[in-house]
Tab-separated table of C-alpha atoms in Angstrom:
chain	number	residue	atom	x	y	z
A	137	MET	CA	20.503	30.796	2.141
A	138	SER	CA	19.307	33.414	-0.195
A	139	THR	CA	18.482	36.779	1.318
A	140	ASN	CA	15.528	36.688	-0.989
A	141	ALA	CA	13.893	33.993	1.102
A	142	GLU	CA	14.817	35.674	4.357
A	143	LYS	CA	13.086	38.811	3.230
A	144	TYR	CA	9.834	36.906	3.456
A	145	TYR	CA	10.362	35.366	6.889
A	146	ASN	CA	8.851	38.263	8.800
A	147	GLN	CA	5.827	38.290	6.567
A	148	ILE	CA	5.371	34.541	6.798
A	149	ASP	CA	5.488	34.754	10.582
A	150	ALA	CA	3.090	37.659	10.673
A	151	TYR	CA	0.768	35.666	8.418
A	152	LEU	CA	0.898	32.506	10.542
A	153	ARG	CA	0.573	34.448	13.789
A	154	GLY	CA	-2.474	36.311	12.497
A	155	ALA	CA	-0.698	39.677	12.672
A	156	LEU	CA	-1.498	40.887	9.160
A	157	THR	CA	-4.339	43.262	8.372
A	158	ASN	CA	-6.948	41.973	5.965
A	159	GLU	CA	-5.393	43.958	3.149
A	160	GLU	CA	-1.881	42.733	3.860
A	161	LYS	CA	-3.226	39.227	4.081
A	162	ALA	CA	-4.858	39.461	0.672
A	163	VAL	CA	-1.644	40.769	-0.878
A	164	PHE	CA	0.351	38.006	0.762
A	165	GLU	CA	-2.036	35.300	-0.372
A	166	LYS	CA	-1.879	36.563	-3.911
A	167	LEU	CA	1.891	36.434	-3.713
A	168	LEU	CA	1.609	32.864	-2.460
A	169	GLN	CA	-0.390	31.806	-5.484
A	170	GLU	CA	2.234	33.134	-7.836
A	171	ASN	CA	5.360	32.081	-6.029
A	172	THR	CA	6.168	28.398	-5.532
A	173	GLY	CA	9.279	29.198	-3.518
A	174	LEU	CA	7.253	31.234	-1.081
A	175	ARG	CA	4.714	28.436	-0.753
A	176	LYS	CA	7.515	26.067	0.168
A	177	GLU	CA	8.873	28.477	2.765
A	178	LEU	CA	5.402	28.861	4.226
A	179	SER	CA	4.926	25.102	4.385
A	180	LEU	CA	8.230	24.649	6.177
A	181	HIS	CA	7.303	27.369	8.641
A	182	LYS	CA	3.942	25.745	9.279
A	183	GLU	CA	5.712	22.489	9.987
A	184	LEU	CA	8.000	24.230	12.464
A	185	TYR	CA	5.032	25.730	14.283
A	186	ALA	CA	3.364	22.305	14.281
A	187	GLN	CA	6.398	20.854	16.056
A	188	PHE	CA	5.186	22.750	19.092
A	189	ASP	CA	1.487	22.067	18.744
A	190	ASP	CA	0.430	18.566	19.732
A	191	THR	CA	-2.842	18.829	17.870
A	192	ASP	CA	-1.486	19.974	14.544
A	193	TRP	CA	-0.062	18.076	11.605
A	194	VAL	CA	1.058	19.608	8.348
A	195	GLY	CA	0.668	17.490	5.259
A	196	HIS	CA	3.157	17.926	2.475
A	197	GLN	CA	2.826	17.734	-1.290
A	198	PHE	CA	5.860	15.856	-2.493
A	199	GLU	CA	7.217	16.485	-5.926
A	200	GLY	CA	6.227	14.021	-8.611
A	201	LYS	CA	9.839	13.174	-9.294
A	202	ASN	CA	10.615	12.325	-5.687
A	203	ILE	CA	12.239	8.895	-5.859
A	204	ASP	CA	11.782	8.058	-2.195
A	205	PHE	CA	8.088	8.735	-2.494
A	206	LYS	CA	7.757	6.480	-5.524
A	207	ASN	CA	9.722	3.720	-3.827
A	208	ALA	CA	7.580	3.958	-0.732
A	209	GLU	CA	4.407	3.763	-2.774
A	210	ALA	CA	5.746	0.763	-4.648
A	211	TYR	CA	6.658	-0.945	-1.401
A	212	PHE	CA	3.205	-0.442	0.126
A	213	ARG	CA	1.699	-1.964	-3.026
A	214	SER	CA	4.094	-4.904	-3.075
A	215	GLU	CA	3.292	-8.491	-2.222
A	216	GLU	CA	5.953	-8.291	0.437
A	217	ALA	CA	4.095	-5.530	2.240
A	218	ASN	CA	0.783	-7.352	1.913
A	219	ALA	CA	2.293	-10.502	3.335
A	220	PHE	CA	3.638	-8.468	6.223
A	221	LYS	CA	0.204	-6.954	6.764
A	222	GLU	CA	-1.189	-10.444	7.197
A	223	VAL	CA	1.450	-11.229	9.789
A	224	ILE	CA	0.514	-8.021	11.607
A	225	GLU	CA	-3.124	-9.044	11.615
A	226	LYS	CA	-2.299	-12.479	12.967
A	227	ALA	CA	-0.144	-10.929	15.687
A	228	GLU	CA	-2.965	-8.582	16.617
A	229	GLU	CA	-5.293	-11.548	16.858
A	230	ASN	CA	-2.809	-13.427	19.075
A	231	TYR	CA	-2.534	-10.400	21.283
A	232	LYS	CA	-6.278	-9.960	21.633
A	233	ASN	CA	-6.909	-13.614	22.444
A	234	LYS	CA	-4.167	-13.668	24.996
A	235	SER	CA	-5.206	-10.508	26.773
A	236	GLN	CA	-8.730	-11.852	26.986
A	237	THR	CA	-7.655	-15.082	28.618
A	238	ARG	CA	-5.560	-13.192	31.089
A	239	PHE	CA	-8.491	-10.989	31.896
A	240	LEU	CA	-10.556	-14.093	32.628
A	241	SER	CA	-8.057	-15.561	35.008
A	242	THR	CA	-7.408	-12.431	37.036
A	243	LYS	CA	-10.858	-11.002	37.166
A	244	LYS	CA	-12.741	-14.241	37.010
A	245	ILE	CA	-15.220	-13.445	39.744
A	246	VAL	CA	-16.141	-10.067	38.397
A	247	VAL	CA	-16.653	-11.466	34.944
A	248	LEU	CA	-18.701	-14.365	36.184
A	249	LEU	CA	-20.875	-12.082	38.241
A	250	ALA	CA	-21.329	-9.727	35.339
A	251	ALA	CA	-22.154	-12.598	33.021
A	252	ALA	CA	-24.608	-14.012	35.532
A	253	SER	CA	-26.395	-10.731	35.985
A	254	VAL	CA	-26.546	-10.122	32.257
A	255	ALA	CA	-27.928	-13.608	31.748
A	256	LEU	CA	-30.445	-13.085	34.501
A	257	LEU	CA	-31.466	-9.778	33.031
A	258	PHE	CA	-31.774	-11.367	29.637
A	259	VAL	CA	-34.035	-14.117	30.928
A	260	PHE	CA	-35.987	-11.631	32.959
A	261	THR	CA	-36.563	-9.204	30.119
A	262	THR	CA	-37.300	-11.806	27.460
A	263	LEU	CA	-39.755	-13.492	29.781
A	264	LEU	CA	-41.489	-10.277	30.603
A	265	SER	CA	-41.940	-8.834	27.196
A	266	LYS	CA	-40.752	-8.533	23.679
A	267	ASP	CA	-40.114	-4.813	23.765
A	268	THR	CA	-40.473	-2.831	20.632
A	269	THR	CA	-37.872	-0.172	20.001
A	270	GLU	CA	-40.515	2.459	20.729
A	271	GLU	CA	-41.118	0.966	24.174
A	272	LEU	CA	-37.427	0.675	24.816
A	273	TYR	CA	-37.001	4.288	23.882
A	274	ALA	CA	-39.662	5.319	26.383
A	275	GLN	CA	-37.932	3.211	28.985
A	276	TYR	CA	-34.398	4.381	28.368
A	277	ASN	CA	-34.544	8.032	27.453
A	278	ASP	CA	-33.679	10.019	30.536
A	279	TRP	CA	-34.873	13.493	29.723
A	280	GLN	CA	-36.304	13.918	33.193
A	281	ASP	CA	-32.798	13.417	34.608
A	282	LEU	CA	-31.029	16.019	32.503
A	283	PRO	CA	-28.818	18.354	34.518
A	284	SER	CA	-30.092	21.847	35.154
A	285	LEU	CA	-28.776	24.567	32.891
A	286	THR	CA	-29.326	27.469	35.249
A	287	SER	CA	-26.303	26.917	37.446
A	288	ARG	CA	-23.812	27.612	34.689
A	289	GLY	CA	-21.960	30.903	34.604
A	290	ASN	CA	-23.070	31.553	31.080
A	291	THR	CA	-24.130	34.825	29.540
A	292	ASN	CA	-27.109	33.048	28.089
A	293	THR	CA	-28.399	31.946	31.469
A	294	ASN	CA	-31.768	33.552	30.944
A	295	SER	CA	-32.608	31.980	27.653
A	296	LEU	CA	-31.058	28.735	28.852
A	297	SER	CA	-33.327	28.462	31.858
A	298	LYS	CA	-36.273	29.531	29.751
A	299	GLY	CA	-35.473	26.790	27.271
A	300	GLN	CA	-35.170	24.302	30.078
A	301	VAL	CA	-38.553	25.226	31.529
A	302	LEU	CA	-40.211	24.984	28.121
A	303	PHE	CA	-38.552	21.639	27.584
A	304	GLU	CA	-39.758	20.342	30.930
A	305	GLU	CA	-43.276	21.494	30.142
A	306	GLY	CA	-43.102	19.519	26.935
A	307	ASN	CA	-43.221	22.627	24.783
A	308	TYR	CA	-40.567	21.280	22.451
A	309	GLN	CA	-41.272	23.569	19.537
A	310	GLN	CA	-40.495	26.762	21.449
A	311	ALA	CA	-37.672	25.161	23.389
A	312	ASN	CA	-36.151	24.067	20.111
A	313	THR	CA	-36.212	27.612	18.724
A	314	ILE	CA	-34.349	28.853	21.785
A	315	PHE	CA	-31.714	26.144	21.841
A	316	GLU	CA	-31.189	26.362	18.124
A	317	SER	CA	-30.387	30.053	18.361
A	318	ILE	CA	-28.008	29.474	21.262
A	319	VAL	CA	-26.193	26.712	19.433
A	320	THR	CA	-25.749	28.819	16.317
A	321	THR	CA	-24.525	31.931	18.135
A	322	GLU	CA	-22.306	30.531	20.868
A	323	LYS	CA	-18.872	29.246	19.978
A	324	GLU	CA	-17.982	27.402	23.163
A	325	LEU	CA	-20.956	25.260	24.016
A	326	PRO	CA	-21.267	23.275	27.204
A	327	ILE	CA	-22.187	19.662	26.527
A	328	ASN	CA	-25.432	20.069	28.469
A	329	VAL	CA	-26.773	22.726	26.119
A	330	LEU	CA	-26.117	20.448	23.166
A	331	ILE	CA	-27.931	17.643	24.943
A	332	TYR	CA	-31.005	19.825	25.434
A	333	ALA	CA	-30.833	21.033	21.852
A	334	GLY	CA	-30.608	17.450	20.617
A	335	ALA	CA	-33.332	16.232	22.943
A	336	THR	CA	-35.810	18.851	21.746
A	337	ALA	CA	-34.993	18.120	18.134
A	338	LEU	CA	-35.468	14.433	18.817
A	339	GLU	CA	-38.827	14.941	20.495
A	340	LEU	CA	-39.871	16.963	17.448
A	341	LYS	CA	-38.714	14.070	15.273
A	342	ASN	CA	-36.083	16.230	13.599
A	343	TYR	CA	-33.756	13.266	13.639
A	344	THR	CA	-30.992	14.599	11.421
A	345	GLU	CA	-30.788	17.788	13.424
A	346	ALA	CA	-30.649	15.801	16.664
A	347	ILE	CA	-27.870	13.601	15.364
A	348	GLY	CA	-25.967	16.710	14.319
A	349	TYR	CA	-25.998	18.015	17.891
A	350	PHE	CA	-24.998	14.688	19.365
A	351	ASP	CA	-22.188	14.305	16.837
A	352	LYS	CA	-20.906	17.660	18.054
A	353	ILE	CA	-20.746	16.225	21.550
A	354	ILE	CA	-18.846	13.193	20.320
A	355	ALA	CA	-16.383	15.357	18.421
A	356	SER	CA	-15.770	17.673	21.369
A	357	ASP	CA	-12.859	17.099	23.684
A	358	ALA	CA	-14.997	17.243	26.814
A	359	ILE	CA	-14.429	14.487	29.341
A	360	ASP	CA	-18.016	13.372	29.000
A	361	HIS	CA	-18.134	13.416	25.205
A	362	SER	CA	-19.180	9.753	25.304
A	363	LYS	CA	-22.644	11.011	26.257
A	364	GLY	CA	-23.038	11.796	22.580
A	365	TYR	CA	-23.066	8.102	21.713
A	366	TRP	CA	-25.786	7.338	24.211
A	367	TYR	CA	-28.071	10.065	22.949
A	368	LYS	CA	-27.361	9.154	19.377
A	369	ALA	CA	-28.429	5.617	20.228
A	370	MET	CA	-31.643	7.126	21.604
A	371	VAL	CA	-32.315	8.816	18.264
A	372	TYR	CA	-31.906	5.570	16.367
A	373	LEU	CA	-33.998	3.772	18.946
A	374	LYS	CA	-36.845	6.172	18.491
A	375	GLN	CA	-36.557	5.820	14.727
A	376	GLY	CA	-36.601	2.048	15.094
A	377	LYS	CA	-33.226	1.711	13.363
A	378	LYS	CA	-32.208	-1.325	15.333
A	379	GLU	CA	-28.900	-2.005	13.592
A	380	LYS	CA	-27.752	1.564	14.078
A	381	VAL	CA	-28.691	1.400	17.748
A	382	ILE	CA	-26.640	-1.728	18.209
A	383	GLU	CA	-23.684	-0.251	16.324
A	384	THR	CA	-23.711	2.863	18.498
A	385	LEU	CA	-24.187	1.022	21.772
A	386	GLU	CA	-21.290	-1.231	20.934
A	387	ILE	CA	-19.032	1.803	20.881
A	388	ILE	CA	-20.145	2.631	24.413
A	389	THR	CA	-19.461	-0.860	25.683
A	390	GLN	CA	-15.827	-0.652	24.627
A	391	LEU	CA	-14.848	1.474	27.593
A	392	GLN	CA	-16.152	1.116	31.095
A	393	ASN	CA	-15.800	4.831	31.700
A	394	ASN	CA	-18.230	5.633	28.930
A	395	TYR	CA	-21.508	7.245	29.842
A	396	LYS	CA	-24.266	4.674	30.505
A	397	TYR	CA	-21.873	1.784	30.028
A	398	LYS	CA	-24.062	-0.601	32.041
A	399	GLU	CA	-27.287	0.544	30.443
A	400	ALA	CA	-25.736	0.078	27.024
A	401	ILE	CA	-24.945	-3.572	27.765
A	402	GLU	CA	-28.404	-4.068	29.181
A	403	LEU	CA	-30.101	-2.487	26.194
A	404	LEU	CA	-27.944	-4.423	23.754
A	405	ASN	CA	-29.177	-7.614	25.330
A	406	LYS	CA	-32.759	-6.601	24.881
A	407	LEU	CA	-32.353	-5.863	21.241
B	188	MET	CA	7.331	-26.665	25.111
B	189	ILE	CA	8.124	-23.201	23.889
B	190	SER	CA	11.376	-21.685	24.989
B	191	PHE	CA	11.312	-18.478	26.947
B	192	ALA	CA	12.784	-16.407	24.183
B	193	LEU	CA	10.045	-17.431	21.801
B	194	ASN	CA	7.190	-17.026	24.185
B	195	PRO	CA	5.516	-13.759	23.327
B	196	PHE	CA	4.177	-13.321	26.816
B	197	TYR	CA	7.375	-13.717	28.665
B	198	PRO	CA	8.169	-10.578	30.699
B	199	SER	CA	9.587	-7.884	28.505
B	200	PHE	CA	12.706	-7.058	30.516
B	201	ILE	CA	14.543	-10.104	29.202
B	202	MET	CA	14.938	-9.078	25.583
B	203	GLN	CA	13.854	-6.124	23.785
B	204	ASP	CA	16.546	-3.842	22.734
B	205	SER	CA	15.370	-2.053	19.650
B	206	ASN	CA	17.482	-4.208	17.368
B	207	TYR	CA	15.544	-7.258	18.469
B	208	TYR	CA	12.288	-5.707	17.286
B	209	ILE	CA	13.803	-4.372	14.087
B	210	GLN	CA	15.052	-7.825	13.172
B	211	GLY	CA	11.615	-9.207	13.997
B	212	ILE	CA	9.933	-6.759	11.655
B	213	LEU	CA	12.538	-7.295	8.955
B	214	HIS	CA	11.808	-11.020	8.993
B	215	SER	CA	8.037	-10.687	9.454
B	216	ASP	CA	8.321	-12.701	12.633
B	217	GLU	CA	4.840	-13.270	14.035
B	218	THR	CA	6.135	-13.963	17.538
B	219	VAL	CA	8.080	-10.734	17.750
B	220	ILE	CA	5.198	-8.695	16.305
B	221	THR	CA	2.891	-10.232	18.905
B	222	GLN	CA	5.349	-9.122	21.587
B	223	ILE	CA	5.322	-5.649	20.103
B	224	TYR	CA	1.542	-5.606	20.480
B	225	LYS	CA	1.723	-6.836	24.020
B	226	ASN	CA	4.407	-4.406	25.098
B	227	PHE	CA	3.443	-1.234	23.276
B	228	PHE	CA	-0.154	-1.323	22.099
B	229	PRO	CA	-1.814	-0.477	25.457
B	230	LYS	CA	-0.048	2.882	25.653
B	231	VAL	CA	-1.108	3.752	22.102
B	232	LEU	CA	-4.664	2.663	22.835
B	233	LYS	CA	-4.758	4.946	25.850
B	234	PHE	CA	-3.381	7.853	23.874
B	235	VAL	CA	-5.855	7.498	21.018
B	236	CYS	CA	-8.841	7.053	23.339
B	237	GLU	CA	-7.854	10.162	25.257
B	238	ASN	CA	-7.651	12.086	22.014
B	239	LYS	CA	-11.032	11.711	20.364
B	240	GLY	CA	-10.439	8.193	19.102
B	241	GLN	CA	-11.810	4.688	19.553
B	242	ARG	CA	-10.226	1.280	19.871
B	243	GLU	CA	-10.494	0.663	16.121
B	244	ASP	CA	-8.630	3.906	15.468
B	245	ALA	CA	-5.840	2.788	17.763
B	246	GLU	CA	-5.680	-0.598	16.045
B	247	ASP	CA	-5.585	1.045	12.653
B	248	VAL	CA	-2.863	3.476	13.660
B	249	PHE	CA	-0.785	0.709	15.219
B	250	GLN	CA	-0.977	-1.420	12.064
B	251	LYS	CA	0.016	1.518	9.931
B	252	ALA	CA	2.922	2.363	12.215
B	253	LEU	CA	4.239	-1.191	11.951
B	254	LEU	CA	3.916	-1.103	8.190
B	255	GLN	CA	5.613	2.273	8.108
B	256	ILE	CA	8.516	1.007	10.193
B	257	SER	CA	8.834	-2.034	7.953
B	258	ALA	CA	9.091	0.263	4.939
B	259	ARG	CA	11.821	2.253	6.617
B	260	ILE	CA	13.759	-0.850	7.531
B	261	LYS	CA	13.487	-2.329	4.083
B	262	LEU	CA	13.828	0.781	1.926
B	263	LYS	CA	16.183	2.890	3.960
B	264	LYS	CA	18.130	0.136	5.626
B	265	LEU	CA	17.143	1.533	8.961
B	266	GLU	CA	19.127	-0.482	11.469
B	267	VAL	CA	19.654	1.615	14.514
B	268	ILE	CA	17.052	3.600	16.331
B	269	HIS	CA	18.529	6.280	18.517
B	270	SER	CA	15.754	6.225	21.046
B	271	THR	CA	14.148	3.161	22.575
B	272	PHE	CA	11.863	1.154	20.338
B	273	GLU	CA	8.980	2.116	22.588
B	274	ALA	CA	9.563	5.846	22.076
B	275	TYR	CA	9.988	5.244	18.370
B	276	ILE	CA	6.768	3.350	17.758
B	277	PHE	CA	4.818	5.582	20.118
B	278	THR	CA	5.924	8.717	18.262
B	279	ALA	CA	5.058	7.088	14.950
B	280	CYS	CA	1.567	6.243	16.236
B	281	LYS	CA	1.046	9.636	17.807
B	282	ASN	CA	1.943	11.403	14.579
B	283	LEU	CA	-0.202	9.096	12.464
B	284	TRP	CA	-3.137	9.835	14.727
B	285	ARG	CA	-2.532	13.602	14.649
B	286	ARG	CA	-2.387	13.309	10.905
B	287	GLU	CA	-5.662	11.388	10.822
B	288	LEU	CA	-7.407	13.949	13.052
B	289	ASN	CA	-6.170	16.804	10.905
B	290	LYS	CA	-7.376	15.063	7.786
B	291	LYS	CA	-10.831	14.801	9.322
B	292	LYS	CA	-10.722	18.417	10.445
B	293	ASN	CA	-9.730	19.641	7.008
B	294	ARG	CA	-12.382	17.527	5.402
B	295	VAL	CA	-15.024	19.122	7.608
B	296	THR	CA	-13.873	22.701	7.226
B	297	ASN	CA	-12.806	22.226	3.625
B	298	LEU	CA	-9.561	24.018	4.327
B	299	GLU	CA	-7.561	21.906	2.009
B	300	VAL	CA	-9.020	20.376	-1.062
B	301	LYS	CA	-6.679	17.525	-1.699
B	302	GLU	CA	-7.496	14.958	-4.280
B	303	LEU	CA	-8.398	11.564	-2.929
B	304	VAL	CA	-5.453	9.240	-2.990
B	305	SER	CA	-5.167	5.494	-2.685
B	306	GLU	CA	-4.327	3.984	0.665
B	307	GLU	CA	-0.849	3.090	-0.566
B	308	SER	CA	-0.114	6.640	-1.703
B	309	ASP	CA	-1.450	7.960	1.561
B	310	MET	CA	0.911	5.643	3.424
B	311	ALA	CA	3.773	6.973	1.309
B	312	TYR	CA	2.783	10.538	2.181
B	313	ALA	CA	2.592	9.621	5.852
B	314	LEU	CA	6.022	7.999	5.720
B	315	LEU	CA	7.794	10.932	4.091
B	316	GLU	CA	5.948	13.435	6.245
B	317	GLN	CA	7.114	11.524	9.293
B	318	GLU	CA	10.687	11.693	7.995
B	319	ARG	CA	10.413	15.434	7.472
B	320	TRP	CA	8.993	15.749	10.976
B	321	GLU	CA	11.947	13.833	12.422
B	322	LEU	CA	14.456	15.884	10.463
B	323	LEU	CA	12.945	19.122	11.750
B	324	ARG	CA	12.877	17.803	15.284
B	325	GLU	CA	16.510	16.764	15.023
B	326	LYS	CA	17.568	20.165	13.695
B	327	LEU	CA	15.637	21.916	16.449
B	328	ASP	CA	17.440	19.759	18.991
B	329	GLU	CA	20.815	20.662	17.567
B	330	LEU	CA	20.356	24.397	18.132
B	331	SER	CA	22.066	26.220	20.979
B	332	ASP	CA	20.135	26.237	24.240
B	333	ASN	CA	19.506	29.928	23.860
B	334	CYS	CA	17.969	29.528	20.388
B	335	LYS	CA	16.005	26.497	21.521
B	336	LYS	CA	14.394	28.460	24.327
B	337	ILE	CA	13.476	31.501	22.319
B	338	LEU	CA	12.215	29.562	19.278
B	339	GLY	CA	10.317	27.188	21.544
B	340	LEU	CA	8.265	30.108	22.784
B	341	PHE	CA	8.099	31.783	19.402
B	342	PHE	CA	6.711	28.725	17.603
B	343	LYS	CA	4.142	28.293	20.338
B	344	LYS	CA	2.938	31.689	19.165
B	345	VAL	CA	3.883	33.428	22.384
B	346	SER	CA	3.935	37.173	21.687
B	347	TYR	CA	7.214	39.058	21.392
B	348	SER	CA	6.409	41.143	24.459
B	349	GLU	CA	5.714	38.018	26.479
B	350	ILE	CA	9.032	36.488	25.353
B	351	VAL	CA	10.800	39.652	26.527
B	352	LYS	CA	9.281	39.119	29.951
B	353	GLN	CA	9.757	35.382	30.218
B	354	LEU	CA	13.389	35.324	29.111
B	355	SER	CA	14.349	38.710	30.592
B	356	TYR	CA	15.462	40.360	27.367
B	357	SER	CA	15.986	44.115	27.310
B	358	SER	CA	13.531	44.894	24.521
B	359	GLU	CA	11.272	43.537	21.791
B	360	VAL	CA	13.757	44.631	19.146
B	361	VAL	CA	16.400	42.380	20.660
B	362	VAL	CA	13.959	39.472	20.746
B	363	ARG	CA	12.954	40.016	17.127
B	364	GLN	CA	16.587	39.999	16.048
B	365	ARG	CA	17.311	36.916	18.100
B	366	VAL	CA	14.301	35.049	16.703
B	367	PHE	CA	15.252	36.015	13.191
B	368	LYS	CA	18.843	34.833	13.577
B	369	CYS	CA	17.959	31.574	15.286
B	370	LYS	CA	15.276	30.801	12.733
B	371	ALA	CA	17.513	31.609	9.779
B	372	LYS	CA	20.164	29.334	11.256
B	373	LEU	CA	17.651	26.552	11.831
B	374	ILE	CA	16.228	26.746	8.335
B	375	SER	CA	19.627	26.858	6.709
B	376	ASN	CA	20.658	23.791	8.731
B	377	ILE	CA	17.537	21.983	7.583
B	378	LYS	CA	18.102	22.850	3.955
B	379	ALA	CA	21.777	21.939	4.123
B	380	ASP	CA	21.000	18.420	5.330
B	381	LYS	CA	21.276	16.011	2.457
B	382	ARG	CA	18.151	14.156	3.553
B	383	PHE	CA	16.073	17.287	3.034
B	384	LYS	CA	16.614	17.246	-0.703
B	385	ASN	CA	14.858	13.883	-0.915
B	386	LEU	CA	11.972	15.068	1.220
B	387	GLN	CA	10.707	17.764	-1.124
């Protein structure tokens, strides 16, 4: 090992651990641009740090002349690999079919009951009315059931409760201003705040904004992030984008633990 | 009537040493691959769904992992897996999913502007990155217990002063020296490995 490389280790660590001043950082980054060897050392260090961080992955730029890389690429393009892919797909299909049959035999009663109630619901709803998406939206949005924001130990409690009151009074414009400012200033946002922010935007027909908030919920690692899908479905429902509604609801119906799992099935049947 | 050995839904304790699966992949054996799905997919599905993913993501990752393993068997003559096959395929899936999530993250924050590559090239990247990951893991495992402990904390970004406390060292200076030595040793071991040269 060259002592030359070792000389940089402390700086690389300081850089990765955020221990450099802004000036030092700028100098180091300039050095990085000029020095390929240093970039490689940094990359290796990043990979070592990533070994201990379950959420991180460090990509690597392999050299153009790397034979193993070329061979791998060639293999993935080969007919052999494509044939194998087909076998994989068939196997996946076998697996899915089989696990479904097993599900039927062990949980037959549950399934039958569920099927019966869905069928009943279907008959019931189709007999009663041909709902438009607008009507369905009115029926399924649950703004009146949103959890209260005041109980949270948040520094923004005052503006939160104010926003909630405005929202409940139907003063969406002012509520929206409040929630928007909270969302843009706070880093760690509770899911409920995002729901309110999205709901106000939706009521104001700012659909893209609403979807943005709900996507944030989906992308979060909160236990109840599946709520995002439900509210997103509500946006599409209000817009009358039937296909999008169906697509989103189908995500919900994949896992029983998902928020509004039953309602999603019900609504899918009505569409 | 299908024999037990060929029945993909026969209980898994009968067969299933890793060589059995490797041979199955090598020969593109649909029955064996179906068994692989049955035995190992549920765990991967659970992992992906608990980490911001959906069923389709899990399916995608699982397919890619199988393809990746096939490449390693065919290109590198991989015959023996040192862990169980389950641990092997699960790690492959876990890493592919971490990689996917980081790609998304970087796309959003624009941290890394990487040119768009074809799916095949991306698979090649994933494969070699996985091999680098394994090499690093192996070299970390080979360190002395003392180095393992101190670097384990260090790479988790635990502060020097906290390491002093946790491992009862006499001072920060001692910890810094220790970290430096262990890390230099680790990196020189990595670079000295002949596989590393091909993973640049």
